[in-house]
CSV table of C-alpha atoms in Angstrom, one decimal:
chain,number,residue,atom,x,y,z
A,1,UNK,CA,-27.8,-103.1,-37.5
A,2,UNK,CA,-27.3,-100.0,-35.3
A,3,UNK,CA,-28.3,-101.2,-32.2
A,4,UNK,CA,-25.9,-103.9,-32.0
A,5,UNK,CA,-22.8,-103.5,-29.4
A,6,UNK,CA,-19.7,-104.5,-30.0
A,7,UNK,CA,-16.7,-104.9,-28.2
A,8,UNK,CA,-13.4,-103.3,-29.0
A,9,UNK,CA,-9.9,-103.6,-28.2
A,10,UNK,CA,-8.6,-100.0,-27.8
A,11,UNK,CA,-4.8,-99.2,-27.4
A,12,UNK,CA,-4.6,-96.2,-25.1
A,13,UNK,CA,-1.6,-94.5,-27.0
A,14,UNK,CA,-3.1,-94.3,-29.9
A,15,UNK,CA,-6.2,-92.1,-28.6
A,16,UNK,CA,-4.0,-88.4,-29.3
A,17,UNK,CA,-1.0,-87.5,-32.0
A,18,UNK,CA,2.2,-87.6,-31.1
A,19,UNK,CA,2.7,-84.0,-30.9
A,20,UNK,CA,-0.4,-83.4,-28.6
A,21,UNK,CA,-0.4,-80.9,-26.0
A,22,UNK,CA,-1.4,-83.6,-23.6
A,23,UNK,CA,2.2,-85.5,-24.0
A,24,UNK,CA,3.8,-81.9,-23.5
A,25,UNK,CA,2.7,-81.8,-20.3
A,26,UNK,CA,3.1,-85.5,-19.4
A,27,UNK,CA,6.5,-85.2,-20.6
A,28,UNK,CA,6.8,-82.0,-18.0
A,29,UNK,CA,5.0,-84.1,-14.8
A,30,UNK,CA,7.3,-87.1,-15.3
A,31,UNK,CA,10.5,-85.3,-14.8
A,32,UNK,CA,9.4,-83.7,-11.8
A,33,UNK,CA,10.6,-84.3,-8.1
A,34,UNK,CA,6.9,-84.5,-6.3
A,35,UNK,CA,8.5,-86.5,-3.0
A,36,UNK,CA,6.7,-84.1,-0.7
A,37,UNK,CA,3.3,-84.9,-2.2
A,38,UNK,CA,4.3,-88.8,-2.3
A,39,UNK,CA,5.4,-88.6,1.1
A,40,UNK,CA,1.6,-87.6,2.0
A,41,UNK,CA,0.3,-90.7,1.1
A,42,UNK,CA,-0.8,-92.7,3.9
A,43,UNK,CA,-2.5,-95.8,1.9
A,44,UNK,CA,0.6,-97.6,0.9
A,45,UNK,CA,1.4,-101.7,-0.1
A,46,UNK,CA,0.0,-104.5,2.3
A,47,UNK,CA,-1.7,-101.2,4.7
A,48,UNK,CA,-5.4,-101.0,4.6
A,49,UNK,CA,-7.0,-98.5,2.6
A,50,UNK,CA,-7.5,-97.8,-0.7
A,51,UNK,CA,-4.3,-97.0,-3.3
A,52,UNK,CA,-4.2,-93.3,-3.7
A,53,UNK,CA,-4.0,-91.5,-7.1
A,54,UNK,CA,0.1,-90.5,-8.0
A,55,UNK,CA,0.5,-87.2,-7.4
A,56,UNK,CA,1.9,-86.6,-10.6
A,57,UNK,CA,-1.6,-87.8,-12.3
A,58,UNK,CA,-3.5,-85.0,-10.7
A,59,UNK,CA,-0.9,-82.5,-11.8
A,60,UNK,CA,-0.8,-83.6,-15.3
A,61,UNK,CA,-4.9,-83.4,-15.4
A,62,UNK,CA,-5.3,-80.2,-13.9
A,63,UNK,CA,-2.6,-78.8,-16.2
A,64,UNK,CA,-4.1,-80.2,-19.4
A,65,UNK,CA,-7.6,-79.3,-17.8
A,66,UNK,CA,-6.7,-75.5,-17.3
A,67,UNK,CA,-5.2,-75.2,-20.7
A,68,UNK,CA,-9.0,-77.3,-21.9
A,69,UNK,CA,-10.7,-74.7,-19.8
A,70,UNK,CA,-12.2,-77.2,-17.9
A,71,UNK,CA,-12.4,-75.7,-14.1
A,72,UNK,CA,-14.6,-77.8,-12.4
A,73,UNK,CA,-13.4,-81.1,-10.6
A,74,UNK,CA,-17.0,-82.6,-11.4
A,75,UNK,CA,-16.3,-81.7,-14.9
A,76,UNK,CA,-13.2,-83.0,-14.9
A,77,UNK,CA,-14.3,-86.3,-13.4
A,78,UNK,CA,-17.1,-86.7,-15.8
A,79,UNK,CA,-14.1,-86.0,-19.1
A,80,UNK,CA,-12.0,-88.6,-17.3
A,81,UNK,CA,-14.5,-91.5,-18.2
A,82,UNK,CA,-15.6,-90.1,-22.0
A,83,UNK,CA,-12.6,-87.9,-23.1
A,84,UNK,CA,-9.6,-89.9,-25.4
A,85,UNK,CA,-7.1,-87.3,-24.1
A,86,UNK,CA,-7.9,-87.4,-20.0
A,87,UNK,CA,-8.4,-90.9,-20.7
A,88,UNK,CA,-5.0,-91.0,-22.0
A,89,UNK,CA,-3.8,-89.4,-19.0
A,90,UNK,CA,-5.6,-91.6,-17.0
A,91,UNK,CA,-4.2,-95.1,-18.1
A,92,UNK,CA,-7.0,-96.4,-17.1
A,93,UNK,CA,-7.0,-95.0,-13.4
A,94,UNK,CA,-10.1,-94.5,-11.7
A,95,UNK,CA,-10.8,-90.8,-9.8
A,96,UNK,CA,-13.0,-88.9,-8.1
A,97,UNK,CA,-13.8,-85.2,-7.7
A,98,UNK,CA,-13.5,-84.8,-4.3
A,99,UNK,CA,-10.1,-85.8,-5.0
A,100,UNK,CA,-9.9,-83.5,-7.9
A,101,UNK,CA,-11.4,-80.9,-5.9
A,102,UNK,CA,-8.6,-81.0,-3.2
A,103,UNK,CA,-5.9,-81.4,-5.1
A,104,UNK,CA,-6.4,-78.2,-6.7
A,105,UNK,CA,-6.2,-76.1,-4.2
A,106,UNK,CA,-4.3,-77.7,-1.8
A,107,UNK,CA,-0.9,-77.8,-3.3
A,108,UNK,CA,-0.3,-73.6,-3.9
A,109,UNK,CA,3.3,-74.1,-2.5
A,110,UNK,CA,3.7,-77.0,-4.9
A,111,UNK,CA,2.9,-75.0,-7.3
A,112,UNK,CA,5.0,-72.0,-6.5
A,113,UNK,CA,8.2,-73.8,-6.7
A,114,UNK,CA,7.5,-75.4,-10.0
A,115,UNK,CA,6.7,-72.5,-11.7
A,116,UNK,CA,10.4,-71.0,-9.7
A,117,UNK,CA,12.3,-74.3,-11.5
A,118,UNK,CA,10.6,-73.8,-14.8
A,119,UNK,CA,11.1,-70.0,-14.7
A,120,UNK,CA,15.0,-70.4,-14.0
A,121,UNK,CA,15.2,-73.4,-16.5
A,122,UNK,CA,14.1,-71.1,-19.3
A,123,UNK,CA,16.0,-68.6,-17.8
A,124,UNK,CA,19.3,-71.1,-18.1
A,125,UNK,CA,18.3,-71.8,-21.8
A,126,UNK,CA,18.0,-68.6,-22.7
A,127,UNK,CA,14.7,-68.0,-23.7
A,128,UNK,CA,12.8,-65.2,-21.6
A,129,UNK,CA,15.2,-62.2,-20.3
A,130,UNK,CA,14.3,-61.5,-16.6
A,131,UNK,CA,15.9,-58.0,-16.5
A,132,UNK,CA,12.8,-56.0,-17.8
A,133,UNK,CA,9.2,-57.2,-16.4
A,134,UNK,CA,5.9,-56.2,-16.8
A,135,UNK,CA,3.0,-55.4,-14.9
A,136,UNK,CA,-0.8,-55.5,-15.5
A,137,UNK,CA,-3.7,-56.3,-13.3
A,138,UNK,CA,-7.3,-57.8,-14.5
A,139,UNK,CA,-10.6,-58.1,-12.2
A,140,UNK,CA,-11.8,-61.6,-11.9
A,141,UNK,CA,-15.9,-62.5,-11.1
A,142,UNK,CA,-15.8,-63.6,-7.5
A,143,UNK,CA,-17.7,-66.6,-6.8
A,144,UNK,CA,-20.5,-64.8,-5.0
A,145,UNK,CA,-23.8,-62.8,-5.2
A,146,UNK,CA,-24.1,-58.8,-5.3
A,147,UNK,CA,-27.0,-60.0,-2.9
A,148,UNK,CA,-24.9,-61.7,-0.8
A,149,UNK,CA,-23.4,-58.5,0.7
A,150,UNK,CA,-24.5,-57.0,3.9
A,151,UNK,CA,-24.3,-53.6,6.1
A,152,UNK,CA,-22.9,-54.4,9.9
A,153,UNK,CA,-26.8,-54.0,11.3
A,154,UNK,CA,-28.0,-56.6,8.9
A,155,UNK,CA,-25.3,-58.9,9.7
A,156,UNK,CA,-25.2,-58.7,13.2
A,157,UNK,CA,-29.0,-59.2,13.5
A,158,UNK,CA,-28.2,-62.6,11.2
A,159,UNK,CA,-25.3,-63.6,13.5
A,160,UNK,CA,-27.8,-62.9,16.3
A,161,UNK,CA,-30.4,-65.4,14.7
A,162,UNK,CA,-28.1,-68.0,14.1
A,163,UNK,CA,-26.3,-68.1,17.6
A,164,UNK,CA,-29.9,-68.6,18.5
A,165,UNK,CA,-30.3,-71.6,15.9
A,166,UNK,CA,-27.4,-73.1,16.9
A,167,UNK,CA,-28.2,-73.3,20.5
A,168,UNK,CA,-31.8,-74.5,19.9
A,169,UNK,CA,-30.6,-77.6,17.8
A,170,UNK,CA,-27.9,-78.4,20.1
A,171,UNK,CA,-30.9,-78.9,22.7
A,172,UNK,CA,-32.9,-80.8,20.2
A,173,UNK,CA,-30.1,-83.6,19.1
A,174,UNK,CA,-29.2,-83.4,23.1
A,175,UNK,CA,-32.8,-84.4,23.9
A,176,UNK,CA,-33.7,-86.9,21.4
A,177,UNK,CA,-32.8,-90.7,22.1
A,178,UNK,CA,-33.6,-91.9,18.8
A,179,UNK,CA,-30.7,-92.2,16.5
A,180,UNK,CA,-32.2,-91.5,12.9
A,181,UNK,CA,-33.4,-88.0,14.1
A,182,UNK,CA,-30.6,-87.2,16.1
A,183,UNK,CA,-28.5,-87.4,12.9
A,184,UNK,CA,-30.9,-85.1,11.0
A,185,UNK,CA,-31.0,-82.9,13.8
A,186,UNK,CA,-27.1,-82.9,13.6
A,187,UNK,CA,-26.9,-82.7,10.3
A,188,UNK,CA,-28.9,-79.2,10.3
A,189,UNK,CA,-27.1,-78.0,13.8
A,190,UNK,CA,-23.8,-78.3,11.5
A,191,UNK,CA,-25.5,-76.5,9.0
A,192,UNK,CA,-26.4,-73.3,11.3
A,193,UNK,CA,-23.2,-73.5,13.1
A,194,UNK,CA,-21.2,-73.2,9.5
A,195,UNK,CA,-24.0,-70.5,8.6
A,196,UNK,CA,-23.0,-68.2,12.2
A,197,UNK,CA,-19.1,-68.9,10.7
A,198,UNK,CA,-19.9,-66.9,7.4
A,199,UNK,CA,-21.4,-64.1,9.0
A,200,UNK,CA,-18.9,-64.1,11.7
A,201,UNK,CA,-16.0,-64.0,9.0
A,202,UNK,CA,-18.1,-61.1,6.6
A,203,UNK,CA,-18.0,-59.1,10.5
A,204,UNK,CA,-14.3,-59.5,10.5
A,205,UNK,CA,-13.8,-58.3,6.6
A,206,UNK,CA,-16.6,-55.5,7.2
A,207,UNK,CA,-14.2,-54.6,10.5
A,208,UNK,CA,-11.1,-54.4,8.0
A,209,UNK,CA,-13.0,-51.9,5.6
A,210,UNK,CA,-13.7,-49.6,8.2
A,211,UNK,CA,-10.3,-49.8,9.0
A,212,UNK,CA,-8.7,-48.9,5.8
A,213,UNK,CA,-11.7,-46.2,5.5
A,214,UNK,CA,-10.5,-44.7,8.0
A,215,UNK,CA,-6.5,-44.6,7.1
A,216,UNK,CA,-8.1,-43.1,4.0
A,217,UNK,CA,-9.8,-40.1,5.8
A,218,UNK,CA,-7.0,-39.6,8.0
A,219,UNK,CA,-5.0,-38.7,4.5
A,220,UNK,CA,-7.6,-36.8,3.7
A,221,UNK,CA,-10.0,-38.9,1.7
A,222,UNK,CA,-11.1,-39.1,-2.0
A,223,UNK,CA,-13.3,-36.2,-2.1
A,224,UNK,CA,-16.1,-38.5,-2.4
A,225,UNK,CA,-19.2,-39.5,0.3
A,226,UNK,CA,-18.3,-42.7,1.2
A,227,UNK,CA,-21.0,-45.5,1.5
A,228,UNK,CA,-21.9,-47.7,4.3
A,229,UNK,CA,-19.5,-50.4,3.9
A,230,UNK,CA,-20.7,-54.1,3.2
A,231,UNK,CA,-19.0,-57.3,3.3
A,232,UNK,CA,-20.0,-60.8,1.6
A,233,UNK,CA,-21.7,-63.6,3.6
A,234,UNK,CA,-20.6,-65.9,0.9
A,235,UNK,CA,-16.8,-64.5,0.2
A,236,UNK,CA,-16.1,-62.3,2.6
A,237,UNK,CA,-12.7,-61.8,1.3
A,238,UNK,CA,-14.3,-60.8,-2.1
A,239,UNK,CA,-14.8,-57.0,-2.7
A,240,UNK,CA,-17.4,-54.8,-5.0
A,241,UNK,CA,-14.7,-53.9,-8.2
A,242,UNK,CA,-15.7,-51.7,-11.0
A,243,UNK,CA,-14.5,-53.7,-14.2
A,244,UNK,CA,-13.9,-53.8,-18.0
A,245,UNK,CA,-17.1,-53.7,-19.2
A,246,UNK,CA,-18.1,-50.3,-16.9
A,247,UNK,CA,-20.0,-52.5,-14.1
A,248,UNK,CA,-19.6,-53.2,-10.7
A,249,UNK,CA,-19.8,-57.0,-9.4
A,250,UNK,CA,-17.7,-59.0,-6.4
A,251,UNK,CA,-14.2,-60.0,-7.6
A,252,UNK,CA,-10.7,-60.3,-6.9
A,253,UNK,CA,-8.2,-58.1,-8.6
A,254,UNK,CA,-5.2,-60.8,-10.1
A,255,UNK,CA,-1.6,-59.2,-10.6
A,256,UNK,CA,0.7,-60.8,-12.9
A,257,UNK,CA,4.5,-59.8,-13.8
A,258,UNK,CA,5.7,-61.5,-17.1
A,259,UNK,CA,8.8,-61.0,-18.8
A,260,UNK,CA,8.4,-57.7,-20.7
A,261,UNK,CA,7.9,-58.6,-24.7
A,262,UNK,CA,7.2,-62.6,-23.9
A,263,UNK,CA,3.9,-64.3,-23.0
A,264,UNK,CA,5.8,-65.5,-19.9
A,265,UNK,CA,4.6,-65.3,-16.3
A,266,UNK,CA,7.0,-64.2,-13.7
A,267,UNK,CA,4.8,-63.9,-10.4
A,268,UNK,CA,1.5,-63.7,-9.9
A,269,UNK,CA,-0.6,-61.6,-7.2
A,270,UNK,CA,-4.2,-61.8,-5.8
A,271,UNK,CA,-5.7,-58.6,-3.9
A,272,UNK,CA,-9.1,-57.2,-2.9
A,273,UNK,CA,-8.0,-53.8,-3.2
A,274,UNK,CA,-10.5,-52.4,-6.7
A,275,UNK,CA,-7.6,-50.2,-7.3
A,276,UNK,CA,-3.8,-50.9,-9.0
A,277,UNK,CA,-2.4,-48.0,-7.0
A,278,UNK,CA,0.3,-48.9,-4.8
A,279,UNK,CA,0.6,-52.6,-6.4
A,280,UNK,CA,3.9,-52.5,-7.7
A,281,UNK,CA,6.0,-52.3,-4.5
A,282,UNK,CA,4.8,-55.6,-3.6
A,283,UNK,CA,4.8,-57.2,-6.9
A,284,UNK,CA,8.2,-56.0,-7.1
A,285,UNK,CA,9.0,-57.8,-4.1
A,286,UNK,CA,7.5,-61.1,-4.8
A,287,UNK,CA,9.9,-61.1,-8.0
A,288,UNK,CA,12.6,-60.4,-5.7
A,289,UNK,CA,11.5,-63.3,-3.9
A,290,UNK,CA,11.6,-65.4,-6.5
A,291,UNK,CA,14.7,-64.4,-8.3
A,292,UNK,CA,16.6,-63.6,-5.7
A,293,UNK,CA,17.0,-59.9,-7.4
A,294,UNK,CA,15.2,-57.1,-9.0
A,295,UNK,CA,14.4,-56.3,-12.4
A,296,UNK,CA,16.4,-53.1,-14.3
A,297,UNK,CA,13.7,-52.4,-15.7
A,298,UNK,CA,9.6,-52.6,-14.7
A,299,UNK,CA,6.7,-51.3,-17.0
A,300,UNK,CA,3.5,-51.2,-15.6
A,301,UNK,CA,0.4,-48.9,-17.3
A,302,UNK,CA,-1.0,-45.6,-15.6
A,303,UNK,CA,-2.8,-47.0,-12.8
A,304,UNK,CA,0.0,-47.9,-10.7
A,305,UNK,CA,1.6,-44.8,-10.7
A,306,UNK,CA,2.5,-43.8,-7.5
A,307,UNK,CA,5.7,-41.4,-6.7
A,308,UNK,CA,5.9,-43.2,-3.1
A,309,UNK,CA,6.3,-46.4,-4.8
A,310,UNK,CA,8.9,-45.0,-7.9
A,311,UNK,CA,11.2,-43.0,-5.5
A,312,UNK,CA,11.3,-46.5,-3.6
A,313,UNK,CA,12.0,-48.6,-6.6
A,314,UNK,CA,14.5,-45.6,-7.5
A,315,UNK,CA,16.4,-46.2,-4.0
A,316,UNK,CA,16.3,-50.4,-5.4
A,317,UNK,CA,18.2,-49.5,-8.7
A,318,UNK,CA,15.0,-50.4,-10.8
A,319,UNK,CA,13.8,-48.5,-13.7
A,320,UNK,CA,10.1,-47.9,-14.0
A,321,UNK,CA,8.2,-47.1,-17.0
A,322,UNK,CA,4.8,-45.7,-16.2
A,323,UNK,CA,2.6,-43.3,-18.7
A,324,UNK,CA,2.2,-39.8,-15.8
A,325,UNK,CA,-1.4,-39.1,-15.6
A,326,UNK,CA,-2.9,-36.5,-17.6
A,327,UNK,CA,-3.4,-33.0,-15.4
A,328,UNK,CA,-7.1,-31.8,-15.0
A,329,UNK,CA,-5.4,-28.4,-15.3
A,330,UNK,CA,-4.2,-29.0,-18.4
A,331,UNK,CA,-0.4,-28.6,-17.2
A,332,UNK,CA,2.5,-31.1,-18.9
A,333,UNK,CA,3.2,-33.9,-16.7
A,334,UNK,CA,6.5,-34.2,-17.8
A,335,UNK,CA,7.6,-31.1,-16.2
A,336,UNK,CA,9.1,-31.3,-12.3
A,337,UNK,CA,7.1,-30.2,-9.8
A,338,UNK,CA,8.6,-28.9,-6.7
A,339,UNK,CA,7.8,-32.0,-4.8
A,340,UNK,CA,9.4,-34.2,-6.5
A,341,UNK,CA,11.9,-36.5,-5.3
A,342,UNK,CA,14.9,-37.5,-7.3
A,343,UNK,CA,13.4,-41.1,-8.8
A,344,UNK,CA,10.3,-39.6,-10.0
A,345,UNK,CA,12.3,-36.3,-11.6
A,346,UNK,CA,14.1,-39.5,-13.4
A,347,UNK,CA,11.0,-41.0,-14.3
A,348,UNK,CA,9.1,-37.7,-15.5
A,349,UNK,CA,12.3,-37.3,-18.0
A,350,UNK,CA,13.0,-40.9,-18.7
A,351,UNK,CA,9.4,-41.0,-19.7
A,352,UNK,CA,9.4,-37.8,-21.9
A,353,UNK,CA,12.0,-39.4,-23.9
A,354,UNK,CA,11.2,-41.1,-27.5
A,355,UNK,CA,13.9,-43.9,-25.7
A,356,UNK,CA,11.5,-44.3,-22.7
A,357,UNK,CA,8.2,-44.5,-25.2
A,358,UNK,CA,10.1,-47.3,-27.0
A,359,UNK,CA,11.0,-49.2,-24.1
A,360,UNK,CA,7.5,-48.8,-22.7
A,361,UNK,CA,5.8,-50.4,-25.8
A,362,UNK,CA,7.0,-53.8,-24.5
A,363,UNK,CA,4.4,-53.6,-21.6
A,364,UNK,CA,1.1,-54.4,-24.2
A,365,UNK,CA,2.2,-58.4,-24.7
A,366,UNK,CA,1.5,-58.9,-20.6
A,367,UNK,CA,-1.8,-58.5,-21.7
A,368,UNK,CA,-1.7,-61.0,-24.1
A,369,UNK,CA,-1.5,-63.7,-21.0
A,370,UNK,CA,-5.2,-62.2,-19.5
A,371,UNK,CA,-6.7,-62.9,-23.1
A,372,UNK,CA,-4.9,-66.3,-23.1
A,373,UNK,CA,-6.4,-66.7,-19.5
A,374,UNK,CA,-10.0,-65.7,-20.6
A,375,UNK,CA,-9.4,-68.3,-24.1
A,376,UNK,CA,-9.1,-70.7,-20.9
A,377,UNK,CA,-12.6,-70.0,-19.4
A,378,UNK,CA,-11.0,-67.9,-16.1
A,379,UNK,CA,-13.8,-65.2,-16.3
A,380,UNK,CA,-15.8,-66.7,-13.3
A,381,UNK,CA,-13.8,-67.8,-10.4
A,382,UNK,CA,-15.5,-71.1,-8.8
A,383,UNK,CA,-13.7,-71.0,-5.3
A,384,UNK,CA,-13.7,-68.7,-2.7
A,385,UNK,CA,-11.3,-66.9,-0.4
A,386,UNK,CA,-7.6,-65.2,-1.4
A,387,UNK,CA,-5.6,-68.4,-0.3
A,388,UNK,CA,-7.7,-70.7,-3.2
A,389,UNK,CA,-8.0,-68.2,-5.6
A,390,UNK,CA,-4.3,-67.5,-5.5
A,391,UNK,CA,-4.4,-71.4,-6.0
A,392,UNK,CA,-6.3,-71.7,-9.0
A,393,UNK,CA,-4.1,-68.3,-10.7
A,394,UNK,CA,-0.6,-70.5,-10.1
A,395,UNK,CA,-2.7,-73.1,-12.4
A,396,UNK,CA,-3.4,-70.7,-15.2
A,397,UNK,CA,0.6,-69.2,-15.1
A,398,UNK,CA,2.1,-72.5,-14.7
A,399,UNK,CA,0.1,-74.4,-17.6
A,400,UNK,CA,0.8,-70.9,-19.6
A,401,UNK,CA,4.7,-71.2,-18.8
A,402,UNK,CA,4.8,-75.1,-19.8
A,403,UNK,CA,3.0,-74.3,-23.3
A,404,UNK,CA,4.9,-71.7,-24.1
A,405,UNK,CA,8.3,-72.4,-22.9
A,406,UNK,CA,7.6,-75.6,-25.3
A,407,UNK,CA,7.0,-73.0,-28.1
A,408,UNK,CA,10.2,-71.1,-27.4
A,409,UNK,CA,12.2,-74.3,-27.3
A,410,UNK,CA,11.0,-75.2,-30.6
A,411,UNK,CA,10.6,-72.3,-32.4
C-alpha cells in the first residue's frame, strides 16, 4: 500500500560517508576559535529571548553551501529541512534565512582572518610556496538591471519626485488618527524615503565617474568620445564591464592572487574599475598585508601591464612576469625604449628569455580557481554593493582553500 506513512527512526550520522565533504569542513569549523562571534550573542541561559544558532553552524552551512553552489539563504533554508547532508549539519537545529542571510555577509573580517590562519597553516606544512603568486581578474554579473542605469538629468528629476513623495506621505500618516492606515501610510512613506536613498547614492557614484573622467582627460584621454556617464539606481557601486562572452552588462571585476602552480587562494580583490590596468600594485599590497612580505616573484597576464606599477614593484624586490603588449607598429616589445626605467628594462629582458617564458607558464592554474568558482554557480552575484560582494568572494576562496588544502594533505 503506497499511501500508507510510516514512521522511522533515522540516525543522523549515518545520512553521508565517512569521507564526505561535509565532515571535511565540520572537522575545519570545530577547531576554530569563533569567541568574537560568540561573544555577539545576546540571548543566553535563563535571559529572555530565543537561543541563537552557534556561530560555528552558520559557517559550516555556508561553506558546504558555497562548495553545493547553493547562494541563496532561502535556498539554503529550504535544503536544511529536505537535504541528508545540511541536515547532517544541522543536528536537528532549526534556522531561518534571515539569519542565513546576515550571517553571510556580515562576518567579512571573520572571514579574512580564517582564510590568513589556513593560508599560514598550509604554509607551515609545506604545501603551497608563497614566494611566486599569481594574478588574474574575472567580471562577475552585478545584481542589477542594464535598465536600471540613469544619466544625472534623469536622476535628479527622480530624486526630485521622491523628495516630493516623501514629504506628501509624511503629511498623510501625520494627519490620519486611525491606526491601521497610518501604518500602511508608513509602510509606503518608508518605501519612498528608501527609494530617494538609491537615487541619492547612484548621484554620489555618477559624481565619482565624472571625477575619474576627468583625471582621465587631464592625462590626455583614450582617444575615444566619451559617453554621458550613468550610474545604477539599484547598485550604484556596480559598473557597465565588457566581459568574456563580448557583451557588456553591470558587474564587478573580482581579483584573486593564488599561489603560482596551485589552485590556492592568496587574497582576493573586488573593484568597479572594467579594466585590470593598474590592479597589481594593490593586489600586491593586500598580500603584503597578509603575509607580512612580498612575493619574489608575481605573474599576472597582459592586462595589467603597467611600467608605473613594474618600476614600483622593481623598487619592492619583486619580480614580475607580464606578456609586453604587441606594438600596432609592428616594433619588438622586447627592445628598450628610451623611456624606460630600470625595472621595466629588467622586465622587457627577463621576459625575452626562454627562463622568463617558463616561469610565466605557472600563471594558467589561477584560472583554474574562476572555473572552480563558476562549477559553484558564482556567475550571477545576488547582493549588492563592494563591501557584500567582497563578502560573498571570501566564501568562494575560503571553502576553495579548505577543499583543497584537504587534497594536498592527503595526496
Amino acid at each position: 500500500m503506497r499511501d500508507q506513512v510510516e514512521l522511522r527512526a533515522v540516525d543522523i550520522d549515518s545520512l553521508i560517508g565517512q569521507d564526505h565533504p561535509a565532515r571535511v569542513i565540520w572537522a575545519y569549523v570545530e577547531g576554530l576559535e569563533l569567541s568574537e562571534l560568540e561573544d555577539r550573542v545576546k540571548a543566553r541561559e535563563n535571559r529572555p529571548g530565543h537561543p541563537a544558532p552557534s556561530p560555528r553552524l552558520l559557517l559550516a552551512l555556508w561553506l558546504y553551501a558555497t562548495s553545493d553552489g547553493v547562494g541563496s539563504a532561502r535556498a539554503l533554508d529550504r535544503l536544511c529541512d529536505s537535504h541528508d547532508v545540511y541536515r547532517w549539519l544541522c543536528g536537528g537545529v532549526s534556522l531561518n534565512y534571515h539569519t542565513l542571510s546576515d550571517f553571510r555577509v556580515g562576518c567579512a573580517d571573520l572571514l579574512d582572518r580564517l582564510l590568513s590562519e589556513h593560508l599560514a597553516a598550509l604554509s607551515k606544512a609545506g604545501l603551497v610556496d608563497l614566494e611566486k603568486l599569481a594574478q588574474d581578474g574575472v567580471r562577475i554579473r552585478a545584481n542589477a538591471g542594464t535598465g536600471s542605469f540613469r544619466r544625472e538629468a534623469t536622476l535628479d528629476r527622480q530624486m526630485a519626485q521622491a523628495k516630493a513623495v516623501v514629504e506628501e506621505l509624511k503629511r498623510e500618516v501625520d494627519a490620519d488618527p486611525e491606526a491601521s492606515n497610518r501604518r500602511i501610510r508608513a509602510a509606503r512613506e518608508r518605501a519612498a524615503r528608501e527609494r530617494s536613498e538609491r537615487v541619492q547614492a547612484a548621484q554620489t557614484a555618477l559624481a565619482e565617474l565624472k571625477r575619474k573622467r576627468k583625471q582621465l582627460d587631464d592625462k590626455g584621454g583614450n582617444g575615444k568620445k566619451p559617453k554621458e556617464p550613468r550610474a545604477s539606481t539599484t547598485d550604484p557601486q556596480a559598473r557597465v564591464m565588457k566581459m568574456a562572452d563580448a557583451g557588456f552588462r553591470p558587474a564587478y571585476n573580482v581579483q584573486v592572487a593564488s599561489a603560482a602552480g596551485q589552485p590556492i587562494v592568496v587574497a582576493v580583490d573586488v573593484d568597479n574599475n572594467g579594466s585590470d590596468r593598474g590592479l597589481m600594485r594593490p593586489m600586491l599590497e593586500r598580500t603584503r598585508a597578509r603575509l607580512k612580505r612580498f612575493p619574489r616573484r608575481h605573474l599576472v597576464d597582459g592586462g595589467f601591464c603597467s611600467a608605473e606599477d613594474i618600476e614600483w614593484a622593481h623598487g619592492q624586490g619583486i619580480e614580475v612576469y607580464c606578456p609586453p603588449t604587441k606594438s600596432r607598429s609592428g616594433v619588438d616589445p622586447f627592445l628598450p625604449r628610451s623611456s624606460d626605467g630600470p625595472g621595466v628594462l629588467a622586465w622587457r629582458a627577463r621576459m625575452a628569455s626562454d627562463a622568463g617564458t617558463a616561469q610565466y607558464q605557472a600563471r594558467s592554474i589561477c584560472e583554474c580557481i574562476h572555473a572552480r568558482w563558476r562549477n559553484w554557480d558564482l556567475r550571477q552575484l545576488t547582493v549588492r554593493g563592494i563591501d557584500k560582494v567582497r563578502a560573498v568572494v571570501l566564501w568562494y576562496a575560503l571553502t576553495n582553500n579548505i577543499l583543497q588544502g584537504h587534497r594536498l594533505a592527503n595526496a
